[in-house]
PDB file of N, CA and C in Angstrom:
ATOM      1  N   UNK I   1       5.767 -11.703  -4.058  1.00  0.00           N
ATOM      2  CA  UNK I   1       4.907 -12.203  -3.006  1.00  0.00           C
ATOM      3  C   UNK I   1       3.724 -11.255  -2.849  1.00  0.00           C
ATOM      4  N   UNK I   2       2.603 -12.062  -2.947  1.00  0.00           N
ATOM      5  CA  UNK I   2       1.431 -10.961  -2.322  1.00  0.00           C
ATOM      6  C   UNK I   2       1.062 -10.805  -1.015  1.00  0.00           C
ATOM      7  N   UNK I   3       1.188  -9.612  -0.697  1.00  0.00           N
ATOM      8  CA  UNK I   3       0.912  -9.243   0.404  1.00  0.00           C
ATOM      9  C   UNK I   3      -1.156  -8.122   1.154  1.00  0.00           C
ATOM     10  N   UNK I   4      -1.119  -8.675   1.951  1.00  0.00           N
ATOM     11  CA  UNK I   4      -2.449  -8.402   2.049  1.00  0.00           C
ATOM     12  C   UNK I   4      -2.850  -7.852   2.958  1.00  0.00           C
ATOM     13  N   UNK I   5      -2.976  -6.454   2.684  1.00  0.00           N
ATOM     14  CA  UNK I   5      -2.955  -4.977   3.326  1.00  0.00           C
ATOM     15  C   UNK I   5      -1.518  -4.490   3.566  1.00  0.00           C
ATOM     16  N   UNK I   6      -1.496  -2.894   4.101  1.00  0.00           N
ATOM     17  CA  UNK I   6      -0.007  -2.441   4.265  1.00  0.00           C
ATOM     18  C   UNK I   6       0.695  -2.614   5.098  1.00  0.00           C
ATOM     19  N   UNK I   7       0.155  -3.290   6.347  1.00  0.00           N
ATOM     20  CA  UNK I   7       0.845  -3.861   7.883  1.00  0.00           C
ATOM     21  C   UNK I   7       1.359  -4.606   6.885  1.00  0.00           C
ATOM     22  N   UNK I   8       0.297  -5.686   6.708  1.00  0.00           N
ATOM     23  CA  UNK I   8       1.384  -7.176   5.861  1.00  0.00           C
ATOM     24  C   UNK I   8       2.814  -6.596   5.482  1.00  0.00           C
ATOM     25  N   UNK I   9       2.682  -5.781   4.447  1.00  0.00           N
ATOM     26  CA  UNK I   9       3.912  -5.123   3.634  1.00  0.00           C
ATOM     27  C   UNK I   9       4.795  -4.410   4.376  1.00  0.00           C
ATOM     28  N   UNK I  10       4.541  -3.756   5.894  1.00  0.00           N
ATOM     29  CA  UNK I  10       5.766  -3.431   6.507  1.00  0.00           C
ATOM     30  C   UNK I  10       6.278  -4.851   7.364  1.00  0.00           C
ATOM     31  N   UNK I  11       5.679  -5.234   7.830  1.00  0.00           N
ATOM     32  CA  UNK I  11       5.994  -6.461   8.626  1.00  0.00           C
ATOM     33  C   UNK I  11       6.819  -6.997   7.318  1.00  0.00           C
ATOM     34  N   UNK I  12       6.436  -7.516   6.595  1.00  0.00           N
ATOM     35  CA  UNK I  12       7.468  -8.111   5.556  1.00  0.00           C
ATOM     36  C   UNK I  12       9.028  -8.078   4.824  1.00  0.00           C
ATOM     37  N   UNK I  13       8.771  -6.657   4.926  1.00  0.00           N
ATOM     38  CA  UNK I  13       9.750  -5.562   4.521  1.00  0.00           C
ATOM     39  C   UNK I  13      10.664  -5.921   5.355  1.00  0.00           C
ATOM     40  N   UNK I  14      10.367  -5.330   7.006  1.00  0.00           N
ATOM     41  CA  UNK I  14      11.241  -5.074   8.119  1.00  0.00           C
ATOM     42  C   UNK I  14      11.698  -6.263   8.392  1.00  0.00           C
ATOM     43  N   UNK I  15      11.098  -7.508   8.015  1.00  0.00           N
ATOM     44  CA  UNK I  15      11.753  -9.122   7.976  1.00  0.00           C
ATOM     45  C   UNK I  15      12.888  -9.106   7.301  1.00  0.00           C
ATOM     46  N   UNK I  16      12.492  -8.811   5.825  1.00  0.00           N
ATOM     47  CA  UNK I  16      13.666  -8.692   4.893  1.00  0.00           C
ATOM     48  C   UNK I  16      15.074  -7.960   5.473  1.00  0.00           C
ATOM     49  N   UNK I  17      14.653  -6.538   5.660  1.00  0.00           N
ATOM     50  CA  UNK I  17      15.568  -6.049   6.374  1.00  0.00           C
ATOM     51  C   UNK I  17      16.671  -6.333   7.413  1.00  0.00           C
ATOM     52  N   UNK I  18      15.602  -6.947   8.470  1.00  0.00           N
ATOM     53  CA  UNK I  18      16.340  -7.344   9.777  1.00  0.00           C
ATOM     54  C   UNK I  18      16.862  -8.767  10.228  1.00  0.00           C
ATOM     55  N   UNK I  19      16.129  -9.859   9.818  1.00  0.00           N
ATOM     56  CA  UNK I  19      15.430 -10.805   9.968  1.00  0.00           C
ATOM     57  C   UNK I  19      15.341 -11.521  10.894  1.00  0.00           C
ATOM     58  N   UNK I  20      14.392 -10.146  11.841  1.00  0.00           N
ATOM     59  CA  UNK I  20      13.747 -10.080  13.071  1.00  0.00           C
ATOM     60  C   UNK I  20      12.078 -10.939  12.681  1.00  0.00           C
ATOM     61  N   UNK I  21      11.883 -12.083  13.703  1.00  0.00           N
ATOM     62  CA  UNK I  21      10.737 -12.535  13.833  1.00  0.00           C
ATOM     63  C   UNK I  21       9.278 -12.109  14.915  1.00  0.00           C
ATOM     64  N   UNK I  22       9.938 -11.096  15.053  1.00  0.00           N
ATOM     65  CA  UNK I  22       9.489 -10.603  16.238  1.00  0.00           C
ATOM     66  C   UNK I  22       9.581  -9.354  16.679  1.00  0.00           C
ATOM     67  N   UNK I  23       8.945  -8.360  17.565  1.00  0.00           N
ATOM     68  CA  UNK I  23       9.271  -6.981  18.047  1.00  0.00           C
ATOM     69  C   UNK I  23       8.699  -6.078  17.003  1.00  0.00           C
ATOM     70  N   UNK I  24       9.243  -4.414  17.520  1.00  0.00           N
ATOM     71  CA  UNK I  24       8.524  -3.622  16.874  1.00  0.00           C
ATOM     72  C   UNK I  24       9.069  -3.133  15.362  1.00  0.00           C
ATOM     73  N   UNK I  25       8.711  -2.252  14.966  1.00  0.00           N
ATOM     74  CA  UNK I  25       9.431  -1.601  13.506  1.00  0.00           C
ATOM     75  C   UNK I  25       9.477  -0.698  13.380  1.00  0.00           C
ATOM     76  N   UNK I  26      10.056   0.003  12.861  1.00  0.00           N
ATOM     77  CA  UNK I  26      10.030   1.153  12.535  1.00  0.00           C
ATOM     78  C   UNK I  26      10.192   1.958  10.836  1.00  0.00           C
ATOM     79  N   UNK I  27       9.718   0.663  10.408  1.00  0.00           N
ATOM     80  CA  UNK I  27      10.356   1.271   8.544  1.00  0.00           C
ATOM     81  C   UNK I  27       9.004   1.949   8.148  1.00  0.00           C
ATOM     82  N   UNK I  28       9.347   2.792   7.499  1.00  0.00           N
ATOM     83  CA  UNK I  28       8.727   3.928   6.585  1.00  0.00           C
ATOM     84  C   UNK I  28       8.708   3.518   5.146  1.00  0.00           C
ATOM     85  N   UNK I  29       8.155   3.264   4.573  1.00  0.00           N
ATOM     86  CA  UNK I  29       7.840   3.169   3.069  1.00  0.00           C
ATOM     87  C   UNK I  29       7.337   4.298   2.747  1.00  0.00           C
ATOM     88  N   UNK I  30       8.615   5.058   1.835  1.00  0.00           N
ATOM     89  CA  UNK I  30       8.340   6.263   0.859  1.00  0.00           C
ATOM     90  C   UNK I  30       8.857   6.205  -0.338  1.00  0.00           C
ATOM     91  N   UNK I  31       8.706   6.662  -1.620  1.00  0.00           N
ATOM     92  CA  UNK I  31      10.045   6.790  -2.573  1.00  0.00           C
ATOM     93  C   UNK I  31      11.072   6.700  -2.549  1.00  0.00           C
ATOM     94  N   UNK I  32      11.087   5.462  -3.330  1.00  0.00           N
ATOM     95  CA  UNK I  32      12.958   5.447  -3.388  1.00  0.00           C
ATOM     96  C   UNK I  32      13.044   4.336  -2.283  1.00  0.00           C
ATOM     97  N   UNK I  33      12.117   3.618  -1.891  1.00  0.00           N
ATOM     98  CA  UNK I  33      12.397   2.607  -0.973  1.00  0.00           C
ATOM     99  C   UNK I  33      12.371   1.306  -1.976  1.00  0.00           C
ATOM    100  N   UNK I  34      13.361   0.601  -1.734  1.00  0.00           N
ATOM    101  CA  UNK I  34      13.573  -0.604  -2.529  1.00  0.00           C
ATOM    102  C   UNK I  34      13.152  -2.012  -1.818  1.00  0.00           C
ATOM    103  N   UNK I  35      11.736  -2.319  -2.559  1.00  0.00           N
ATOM    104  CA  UNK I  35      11.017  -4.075  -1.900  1.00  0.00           C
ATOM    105  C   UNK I  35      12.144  -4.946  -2.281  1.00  0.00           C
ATOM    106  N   UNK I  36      12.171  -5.523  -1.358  1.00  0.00           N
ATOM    107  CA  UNK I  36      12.664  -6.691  -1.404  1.00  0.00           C
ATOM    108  C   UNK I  36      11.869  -7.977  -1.184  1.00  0.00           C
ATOM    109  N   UNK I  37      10.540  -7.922  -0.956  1.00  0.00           N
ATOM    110  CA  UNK I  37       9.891  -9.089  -0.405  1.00  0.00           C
ATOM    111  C   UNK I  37       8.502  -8.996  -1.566  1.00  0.00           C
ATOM    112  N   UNK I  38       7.417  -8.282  -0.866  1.00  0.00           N
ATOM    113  CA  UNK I  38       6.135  -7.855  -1.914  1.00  0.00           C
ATOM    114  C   UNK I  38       6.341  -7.464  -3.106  1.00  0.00           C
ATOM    115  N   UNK I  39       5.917  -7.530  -4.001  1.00  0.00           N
ATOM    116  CA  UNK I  39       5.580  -7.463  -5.672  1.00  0.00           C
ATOM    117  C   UNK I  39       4.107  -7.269  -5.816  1.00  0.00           C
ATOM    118  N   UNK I  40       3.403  -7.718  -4.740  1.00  0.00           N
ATOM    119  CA  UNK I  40       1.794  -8.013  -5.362  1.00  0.00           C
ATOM    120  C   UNK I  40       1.352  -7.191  -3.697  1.00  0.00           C
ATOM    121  N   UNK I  41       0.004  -6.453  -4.030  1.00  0.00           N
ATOM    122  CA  UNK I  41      -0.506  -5.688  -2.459  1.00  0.00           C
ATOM    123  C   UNK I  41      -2.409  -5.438  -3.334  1.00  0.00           C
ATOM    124  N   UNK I  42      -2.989  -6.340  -2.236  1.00  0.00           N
ATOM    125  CA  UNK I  42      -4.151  -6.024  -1.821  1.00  0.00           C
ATOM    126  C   UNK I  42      -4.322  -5.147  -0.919  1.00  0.00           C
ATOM    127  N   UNK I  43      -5.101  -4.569  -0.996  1.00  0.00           N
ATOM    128  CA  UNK I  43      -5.626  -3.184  -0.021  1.00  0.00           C
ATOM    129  C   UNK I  43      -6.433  -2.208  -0.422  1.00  0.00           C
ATOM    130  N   UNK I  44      -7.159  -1.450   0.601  1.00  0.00           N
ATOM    131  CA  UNK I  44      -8.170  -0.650   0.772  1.00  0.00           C
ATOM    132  C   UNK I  44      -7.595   0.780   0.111  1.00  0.00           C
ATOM    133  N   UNK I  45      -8.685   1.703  -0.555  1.00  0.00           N
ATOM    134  CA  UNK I  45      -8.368   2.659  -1.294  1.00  0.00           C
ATOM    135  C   UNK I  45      -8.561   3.622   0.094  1.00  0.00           C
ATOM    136  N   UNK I  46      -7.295   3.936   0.660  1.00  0.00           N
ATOM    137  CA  UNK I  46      -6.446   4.943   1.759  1.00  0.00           C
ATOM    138  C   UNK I  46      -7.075   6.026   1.163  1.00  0.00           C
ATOM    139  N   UNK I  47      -7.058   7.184   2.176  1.00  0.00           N
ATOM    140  CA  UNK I  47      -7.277   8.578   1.940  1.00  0.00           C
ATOM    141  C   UNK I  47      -5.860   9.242   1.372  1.00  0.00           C
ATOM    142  N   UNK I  48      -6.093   9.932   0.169  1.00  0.00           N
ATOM    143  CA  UNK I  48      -4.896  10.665  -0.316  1.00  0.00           C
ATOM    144  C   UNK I  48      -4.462  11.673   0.300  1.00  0.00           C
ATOM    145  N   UNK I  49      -3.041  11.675   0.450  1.00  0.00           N
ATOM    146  CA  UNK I  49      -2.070  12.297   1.525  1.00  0.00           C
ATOM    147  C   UNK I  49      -1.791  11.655   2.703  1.00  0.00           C
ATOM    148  N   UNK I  50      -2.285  10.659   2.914  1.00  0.00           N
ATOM    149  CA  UNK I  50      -1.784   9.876   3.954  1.00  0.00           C
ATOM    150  C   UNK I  50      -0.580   8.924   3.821  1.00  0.00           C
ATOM    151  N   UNK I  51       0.243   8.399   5.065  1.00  0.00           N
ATOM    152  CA  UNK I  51       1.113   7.782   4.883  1.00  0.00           C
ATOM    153  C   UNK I  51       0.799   5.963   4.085  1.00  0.00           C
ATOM    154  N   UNK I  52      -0.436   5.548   4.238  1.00  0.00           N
ATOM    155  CA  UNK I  52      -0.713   4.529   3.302  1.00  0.00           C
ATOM    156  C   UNK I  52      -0.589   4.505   2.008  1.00  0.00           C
ATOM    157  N   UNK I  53      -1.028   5.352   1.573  1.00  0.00           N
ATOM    158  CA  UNK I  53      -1.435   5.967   0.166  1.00  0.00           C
ATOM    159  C   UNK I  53       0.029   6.419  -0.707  1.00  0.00           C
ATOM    160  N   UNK I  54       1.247   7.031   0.645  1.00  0.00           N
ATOM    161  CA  UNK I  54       2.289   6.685  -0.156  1.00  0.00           C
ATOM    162  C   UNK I  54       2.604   5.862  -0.294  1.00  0.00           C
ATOM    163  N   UNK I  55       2.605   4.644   0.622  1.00  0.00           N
ATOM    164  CA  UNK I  55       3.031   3.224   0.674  1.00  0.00           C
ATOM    165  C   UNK I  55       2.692   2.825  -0.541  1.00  0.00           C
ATOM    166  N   UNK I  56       1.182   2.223  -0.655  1.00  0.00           N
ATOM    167  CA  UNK I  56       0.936   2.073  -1.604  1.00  0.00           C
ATOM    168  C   UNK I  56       1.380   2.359  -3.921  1.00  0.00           C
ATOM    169  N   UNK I  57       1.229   4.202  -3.110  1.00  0.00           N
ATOM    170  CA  UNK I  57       1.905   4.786  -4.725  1.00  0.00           C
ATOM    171  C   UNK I  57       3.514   4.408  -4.599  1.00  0.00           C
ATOM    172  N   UNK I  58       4.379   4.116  -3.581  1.00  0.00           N
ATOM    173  CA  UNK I  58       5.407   3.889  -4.065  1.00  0.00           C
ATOM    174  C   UNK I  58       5.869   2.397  -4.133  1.00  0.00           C
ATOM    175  N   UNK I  59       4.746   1.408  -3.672  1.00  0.00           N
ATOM    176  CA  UNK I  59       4.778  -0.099  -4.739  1.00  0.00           C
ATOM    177  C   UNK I  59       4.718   0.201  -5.770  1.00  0.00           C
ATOM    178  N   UNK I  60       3.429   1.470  -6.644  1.00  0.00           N
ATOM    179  CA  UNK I  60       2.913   0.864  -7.954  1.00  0.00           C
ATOM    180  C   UNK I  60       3.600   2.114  -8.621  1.00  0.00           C
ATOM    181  N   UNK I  61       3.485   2.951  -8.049  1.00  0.00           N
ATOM    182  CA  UNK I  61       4.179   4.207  -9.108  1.00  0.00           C
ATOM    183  C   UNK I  61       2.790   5.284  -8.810  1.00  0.00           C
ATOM    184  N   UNK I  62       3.418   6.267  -8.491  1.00  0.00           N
ATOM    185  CA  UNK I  62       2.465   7.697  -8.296  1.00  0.00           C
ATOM    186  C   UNK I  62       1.173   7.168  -9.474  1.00  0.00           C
ATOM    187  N   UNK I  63       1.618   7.607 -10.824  1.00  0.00           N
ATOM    188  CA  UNK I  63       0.961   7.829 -11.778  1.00  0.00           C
ATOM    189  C   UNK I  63      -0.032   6.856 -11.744  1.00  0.00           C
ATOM    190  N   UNK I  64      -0.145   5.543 -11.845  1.00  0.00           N
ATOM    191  CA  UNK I  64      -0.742   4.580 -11.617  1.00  0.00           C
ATOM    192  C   UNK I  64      -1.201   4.673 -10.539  1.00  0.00           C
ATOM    193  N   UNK I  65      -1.315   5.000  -9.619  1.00  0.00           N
ATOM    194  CA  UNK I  65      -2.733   4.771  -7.896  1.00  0.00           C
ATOM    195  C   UNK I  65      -3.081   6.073  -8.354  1.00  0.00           C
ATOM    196  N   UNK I  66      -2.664   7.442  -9.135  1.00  0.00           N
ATOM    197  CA  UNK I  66      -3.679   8.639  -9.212  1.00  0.00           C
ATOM    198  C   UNK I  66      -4.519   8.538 -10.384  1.00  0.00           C
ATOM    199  N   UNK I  67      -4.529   6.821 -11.522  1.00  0.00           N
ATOM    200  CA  UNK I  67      -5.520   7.338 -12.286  1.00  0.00           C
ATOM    201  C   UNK I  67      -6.351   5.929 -11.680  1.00  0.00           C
ATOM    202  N   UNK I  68      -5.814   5.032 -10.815  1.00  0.00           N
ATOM    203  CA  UNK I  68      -6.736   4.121  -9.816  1.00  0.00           C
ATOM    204  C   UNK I  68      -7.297   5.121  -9.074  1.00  0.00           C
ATOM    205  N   UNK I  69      -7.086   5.832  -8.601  1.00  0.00           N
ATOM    206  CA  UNK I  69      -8.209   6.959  -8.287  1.00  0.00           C
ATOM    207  C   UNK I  69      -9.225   7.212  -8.759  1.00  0.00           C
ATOM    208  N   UNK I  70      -8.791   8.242  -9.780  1.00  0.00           N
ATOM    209  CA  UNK I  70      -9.489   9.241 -10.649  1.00  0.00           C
ATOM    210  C   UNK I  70     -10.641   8.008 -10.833  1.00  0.00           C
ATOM    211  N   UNK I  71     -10.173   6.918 -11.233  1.00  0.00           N
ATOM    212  CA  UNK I  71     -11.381   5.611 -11.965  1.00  0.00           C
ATOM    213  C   UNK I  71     -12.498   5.255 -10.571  1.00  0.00           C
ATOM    214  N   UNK I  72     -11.847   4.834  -9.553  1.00  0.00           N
ATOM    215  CA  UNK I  72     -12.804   5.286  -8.356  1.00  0.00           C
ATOM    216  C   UNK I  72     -13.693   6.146  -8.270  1.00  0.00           C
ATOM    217  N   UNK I  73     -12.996   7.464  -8.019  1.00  0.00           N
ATOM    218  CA  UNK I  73     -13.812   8.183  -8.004  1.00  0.00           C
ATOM    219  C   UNK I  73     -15.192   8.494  -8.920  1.00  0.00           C
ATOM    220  N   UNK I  74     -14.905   8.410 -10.582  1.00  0.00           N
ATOM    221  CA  UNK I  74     -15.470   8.281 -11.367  1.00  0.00           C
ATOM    222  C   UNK I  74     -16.988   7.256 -10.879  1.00  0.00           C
ATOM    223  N   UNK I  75     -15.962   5.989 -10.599  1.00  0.00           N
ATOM    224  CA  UNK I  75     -17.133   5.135 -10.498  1.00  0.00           C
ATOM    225  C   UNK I  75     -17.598   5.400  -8.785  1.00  0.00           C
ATOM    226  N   UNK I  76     -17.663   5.987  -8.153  1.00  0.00           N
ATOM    227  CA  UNK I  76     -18.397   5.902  -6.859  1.00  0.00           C
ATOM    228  C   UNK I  76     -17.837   5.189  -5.890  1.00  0.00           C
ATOM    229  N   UNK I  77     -16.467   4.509  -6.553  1.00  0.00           N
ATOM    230  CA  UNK I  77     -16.397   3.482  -5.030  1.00  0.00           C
ATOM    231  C   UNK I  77     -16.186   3.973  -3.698  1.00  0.00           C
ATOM    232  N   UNK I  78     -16.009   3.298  -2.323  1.00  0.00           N
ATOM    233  CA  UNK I  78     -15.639   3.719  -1.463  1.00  0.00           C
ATOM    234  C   UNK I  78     -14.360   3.549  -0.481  1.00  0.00           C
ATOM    235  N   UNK I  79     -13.931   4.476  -0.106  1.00  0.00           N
ATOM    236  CA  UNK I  79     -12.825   4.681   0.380  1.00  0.00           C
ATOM    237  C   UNK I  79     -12.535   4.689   1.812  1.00  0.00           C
ATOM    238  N   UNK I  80     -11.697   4.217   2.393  1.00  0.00           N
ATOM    239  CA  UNK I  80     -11.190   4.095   3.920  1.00  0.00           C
ATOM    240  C   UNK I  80     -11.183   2.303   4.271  1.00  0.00           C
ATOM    241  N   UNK I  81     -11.166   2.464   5.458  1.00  0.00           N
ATOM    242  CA  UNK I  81     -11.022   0.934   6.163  1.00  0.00           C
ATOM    243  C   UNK I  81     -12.124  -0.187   5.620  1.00  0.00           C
ATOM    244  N   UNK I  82     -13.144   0.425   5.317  1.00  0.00           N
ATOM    245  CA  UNK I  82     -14.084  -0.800   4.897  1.00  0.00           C
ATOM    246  C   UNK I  82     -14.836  -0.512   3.557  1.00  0.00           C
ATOM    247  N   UNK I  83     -14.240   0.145   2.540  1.00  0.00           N
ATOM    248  CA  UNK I  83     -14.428   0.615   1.343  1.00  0.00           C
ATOM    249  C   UNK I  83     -14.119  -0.447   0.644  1.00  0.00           C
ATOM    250  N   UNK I  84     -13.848  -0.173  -1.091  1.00  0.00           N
ATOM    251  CA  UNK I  84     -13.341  -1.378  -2.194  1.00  0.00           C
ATOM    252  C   UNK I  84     -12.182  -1.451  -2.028  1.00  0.00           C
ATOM    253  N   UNK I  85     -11.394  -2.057  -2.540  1.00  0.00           N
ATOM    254  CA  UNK I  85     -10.013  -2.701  -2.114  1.00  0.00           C
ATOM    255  C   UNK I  85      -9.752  -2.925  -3.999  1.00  0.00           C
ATOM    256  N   UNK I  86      -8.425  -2.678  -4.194  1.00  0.00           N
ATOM    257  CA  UNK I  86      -7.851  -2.809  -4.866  1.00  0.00           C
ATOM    258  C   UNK I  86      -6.876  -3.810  -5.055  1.00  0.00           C
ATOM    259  N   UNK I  87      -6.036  -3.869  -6.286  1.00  0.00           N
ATOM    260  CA  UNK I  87      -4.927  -5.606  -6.200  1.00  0.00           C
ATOM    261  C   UNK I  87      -4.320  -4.823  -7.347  1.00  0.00           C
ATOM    262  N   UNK I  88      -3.120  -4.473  -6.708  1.00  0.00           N
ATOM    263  CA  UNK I  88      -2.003  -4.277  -7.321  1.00  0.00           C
ATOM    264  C   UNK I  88      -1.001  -4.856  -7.546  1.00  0.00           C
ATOM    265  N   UNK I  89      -0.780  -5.245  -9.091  1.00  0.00           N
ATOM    266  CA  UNK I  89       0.145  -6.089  -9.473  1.00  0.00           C
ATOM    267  C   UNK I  89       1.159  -5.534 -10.182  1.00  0.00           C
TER     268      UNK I  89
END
C-alpha cells in the first residue's frame, strides 16, 4: 500500500496493530520494526538524524535513503516540509 507522508504510515501501522479507528498512538518506527500495511511511502526529504528520517530509512534500508541523499545533495534539491519529495518503492 502506498502511503503518503509519515503520519499516513504511523496511522496505518497503529491500525494494523490495534485495529483502533480512532484515538491517539503511540508507535515508533525504528529498526527492526516489521510493516505490515505500507510497502510504498511518498515523502519529503526529512533532516538527517531525525525521527522521520529513521522512519523512512527503516521502510527502505539505511543504505538506500543515504545514497538518496548523497544524490540530493549532489543535485541541490531541497529539504524539510516543503522541499522535493521522494517515492519509495
Amino acid at each position: 500500500m502506498l502511503a503518503v507522508g509519515t503520519t499516513t504510515v504511523r496511522t496505518l501501522e497503529s491500525w494494523a496493530q490495534t485495529g483502533l479507528t480512532e484515538g491517539d498512538t503511540n508507535i515508533f518506527i525504528t529498526p527492526g520494526f516489521e510493516f505490515k500495511v505500507v510497502d510504498l511511502l511518498l515523502t519529503n526529504f526529512h533532516l538527517p538524524r531525525s525521527t522521520l528520517f529513521v522512519l523512512v530509512a527503516t521502510l527502505a534500508g539505511l543504505e538506500h535513503i543515504q545514497a538518496a541523499y548523497a544524490a540530493a545533495i549532489r543535485e541541490r534539491y531541497r529539504f524539510y516540509s516543503y522541499g522535493d519529495a521522494m517515492l519509495i518503492l
